[in-house]
Backbone as JSON, one array per atom type, in Angstrom:
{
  "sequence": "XXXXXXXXXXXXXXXXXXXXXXXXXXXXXXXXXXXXXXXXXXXXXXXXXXXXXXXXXXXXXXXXXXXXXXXXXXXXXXX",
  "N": [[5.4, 34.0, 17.22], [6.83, 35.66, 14.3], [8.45, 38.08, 14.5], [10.23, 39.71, 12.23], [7.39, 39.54, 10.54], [6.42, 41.62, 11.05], [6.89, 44.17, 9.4], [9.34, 43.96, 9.45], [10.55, 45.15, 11.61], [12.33, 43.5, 13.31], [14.56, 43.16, 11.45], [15.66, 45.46, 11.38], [16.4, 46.4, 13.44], [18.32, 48.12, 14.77], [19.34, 49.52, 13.15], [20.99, 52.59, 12.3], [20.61, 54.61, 9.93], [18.42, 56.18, 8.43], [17.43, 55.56, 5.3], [18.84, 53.07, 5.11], [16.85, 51.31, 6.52], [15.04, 50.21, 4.96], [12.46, 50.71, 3.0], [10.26, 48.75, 4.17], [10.49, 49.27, 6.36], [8.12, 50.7, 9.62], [8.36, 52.03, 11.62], [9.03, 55.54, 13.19], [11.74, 57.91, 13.15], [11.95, 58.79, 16.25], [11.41, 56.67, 17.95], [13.17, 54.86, 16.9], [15.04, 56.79, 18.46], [14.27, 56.43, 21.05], [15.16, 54.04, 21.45], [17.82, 53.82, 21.49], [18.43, 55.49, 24.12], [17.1, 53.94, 25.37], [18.85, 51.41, 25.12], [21.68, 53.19, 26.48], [20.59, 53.38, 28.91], [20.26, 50.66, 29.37], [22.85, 49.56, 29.81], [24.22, 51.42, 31.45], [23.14, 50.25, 33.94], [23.97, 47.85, 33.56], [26.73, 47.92, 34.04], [26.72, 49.31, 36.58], [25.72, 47.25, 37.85], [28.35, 45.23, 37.44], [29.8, 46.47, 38.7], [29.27, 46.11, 41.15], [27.1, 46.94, 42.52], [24.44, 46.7, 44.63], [20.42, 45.6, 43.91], [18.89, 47.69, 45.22], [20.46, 49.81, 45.48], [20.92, 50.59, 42.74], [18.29, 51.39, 41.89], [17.75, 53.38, 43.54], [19.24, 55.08, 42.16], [18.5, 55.07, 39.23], [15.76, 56.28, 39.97], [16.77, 58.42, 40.6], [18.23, 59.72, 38.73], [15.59, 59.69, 36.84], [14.29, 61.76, 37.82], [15.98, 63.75, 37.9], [16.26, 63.7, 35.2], [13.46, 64.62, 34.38], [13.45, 67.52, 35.97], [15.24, 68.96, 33.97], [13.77, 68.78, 31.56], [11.28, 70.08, 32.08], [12.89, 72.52, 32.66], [14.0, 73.14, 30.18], [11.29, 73.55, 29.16], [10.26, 75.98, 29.81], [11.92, 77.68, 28.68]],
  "CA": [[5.16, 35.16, 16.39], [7.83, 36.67, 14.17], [8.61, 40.04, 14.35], [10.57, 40.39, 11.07], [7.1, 39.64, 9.47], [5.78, 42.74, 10.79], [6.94, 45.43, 9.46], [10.81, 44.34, 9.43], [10.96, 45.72, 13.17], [13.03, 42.62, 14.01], [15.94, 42.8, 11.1], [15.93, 46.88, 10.87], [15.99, 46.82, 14.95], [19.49, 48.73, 15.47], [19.89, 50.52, 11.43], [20.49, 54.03, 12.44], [20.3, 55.04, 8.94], [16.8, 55.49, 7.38], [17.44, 54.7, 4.41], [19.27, 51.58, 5.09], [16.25, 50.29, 7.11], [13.84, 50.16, 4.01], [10.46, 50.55, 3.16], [9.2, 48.35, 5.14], [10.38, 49.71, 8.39], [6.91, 51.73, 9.88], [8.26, 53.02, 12.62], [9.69, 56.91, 12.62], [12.7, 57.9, 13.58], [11.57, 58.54, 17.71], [11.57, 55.49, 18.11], [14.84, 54.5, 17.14], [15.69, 57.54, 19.35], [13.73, 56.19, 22.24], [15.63, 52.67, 21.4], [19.14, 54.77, 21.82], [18.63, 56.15, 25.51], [17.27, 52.68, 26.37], [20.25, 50.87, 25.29], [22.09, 53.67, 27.36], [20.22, 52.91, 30.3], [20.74, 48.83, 30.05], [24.31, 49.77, 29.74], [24.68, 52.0, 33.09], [22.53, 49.32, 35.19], [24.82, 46.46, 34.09], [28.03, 48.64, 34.6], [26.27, 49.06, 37.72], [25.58, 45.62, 38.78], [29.31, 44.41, 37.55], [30.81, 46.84, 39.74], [28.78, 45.28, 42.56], [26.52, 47.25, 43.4], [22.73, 45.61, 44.54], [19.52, 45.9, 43.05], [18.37, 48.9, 45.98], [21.48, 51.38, 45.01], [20.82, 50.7, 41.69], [16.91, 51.52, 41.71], [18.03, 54.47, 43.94], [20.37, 56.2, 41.09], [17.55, 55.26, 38.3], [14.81, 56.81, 40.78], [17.06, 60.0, 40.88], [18.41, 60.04, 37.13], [14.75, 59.9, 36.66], [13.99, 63.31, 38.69], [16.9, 64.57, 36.86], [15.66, 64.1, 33.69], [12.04, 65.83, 34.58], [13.41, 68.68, 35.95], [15.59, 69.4, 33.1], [12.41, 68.67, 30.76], [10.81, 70.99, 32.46], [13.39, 73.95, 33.2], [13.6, 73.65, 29.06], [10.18, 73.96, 28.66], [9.97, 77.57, 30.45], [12.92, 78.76, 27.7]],
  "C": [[6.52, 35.74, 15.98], [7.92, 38.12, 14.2], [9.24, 40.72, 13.16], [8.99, 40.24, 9.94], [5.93, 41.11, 9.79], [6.15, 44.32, 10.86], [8.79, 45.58, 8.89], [11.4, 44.52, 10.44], [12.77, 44.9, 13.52], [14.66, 43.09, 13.35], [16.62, 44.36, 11.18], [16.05, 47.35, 12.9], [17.21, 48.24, 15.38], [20.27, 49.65, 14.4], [19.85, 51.91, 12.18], [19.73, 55.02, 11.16], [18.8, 55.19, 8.3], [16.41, 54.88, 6.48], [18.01, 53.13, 4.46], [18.22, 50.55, 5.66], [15.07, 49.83, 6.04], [13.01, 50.37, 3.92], [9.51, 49.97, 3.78], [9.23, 48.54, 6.7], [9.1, 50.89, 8.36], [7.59, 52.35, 11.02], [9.12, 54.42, 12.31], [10.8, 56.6, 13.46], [13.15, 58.21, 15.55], [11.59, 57.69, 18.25], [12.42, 54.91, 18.2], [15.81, 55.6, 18.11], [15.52, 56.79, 21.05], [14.26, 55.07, 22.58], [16.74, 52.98, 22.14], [19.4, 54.97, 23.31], [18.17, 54.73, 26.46], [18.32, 51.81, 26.59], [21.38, 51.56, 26.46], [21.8, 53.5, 28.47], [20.45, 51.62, 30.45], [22.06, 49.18, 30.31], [24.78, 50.0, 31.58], [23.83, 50.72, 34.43], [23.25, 47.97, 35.11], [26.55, 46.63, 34.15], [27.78, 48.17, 35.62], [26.65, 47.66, 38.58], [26.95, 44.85, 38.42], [30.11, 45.18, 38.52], [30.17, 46.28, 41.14], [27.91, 45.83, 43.6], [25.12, 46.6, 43.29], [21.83, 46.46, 43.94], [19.01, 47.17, 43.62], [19.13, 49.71, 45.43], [21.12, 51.56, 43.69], [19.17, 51.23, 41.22], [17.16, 52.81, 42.3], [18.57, 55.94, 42.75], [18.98, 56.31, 39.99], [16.84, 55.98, 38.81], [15.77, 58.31, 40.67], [17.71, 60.63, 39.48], [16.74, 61.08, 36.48], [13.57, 61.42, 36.95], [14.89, 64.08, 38.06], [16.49, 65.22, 35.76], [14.35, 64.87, 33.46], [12.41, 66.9, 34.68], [14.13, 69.25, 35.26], [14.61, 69.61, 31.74], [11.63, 69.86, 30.94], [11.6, 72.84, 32.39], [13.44, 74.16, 31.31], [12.59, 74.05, 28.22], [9.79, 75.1, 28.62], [10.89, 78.11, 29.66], [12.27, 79.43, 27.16]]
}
């Protein structure tokens, strides 16, 4: 199955621009946000793993990033 024939997804995967991704990109721009913070997260887990640390420390930090990021979600919700 290609993926550029649905939608474009495949060639428009990493366009920040909107316009540059064309008309036939469907997805909104959340998406390419939600793309953004994942790339950031592969990033820090293979920092991670070249500085040497194992797969437990590294599930540890995500597991507490992850609590991070809730209760900041949260404490801005009550603004």
């Amino acid at each position: 199955m290609e993926l550029e024939n649905q939608g474009g997804f495949e060639k428009n995967l990493f366009n920040d621009d909107p316009e540059k991704r064309g008309p036939e990109s469907k997805r909104p721009d959340d998406i390419n946000f939600k793309l953004k913070i994942q790339q950031a997260r592969d990033f820090m887990i293979a920092k991670a793993l070249s500085e040497g640390l194992g797969k437990d420390e590294i599930m540890r930090i995500h597991s507490l990033a992850d609590n991070e990021i809730a209760a900041m979600i949260d404490q801005l919700k009550e603004k």
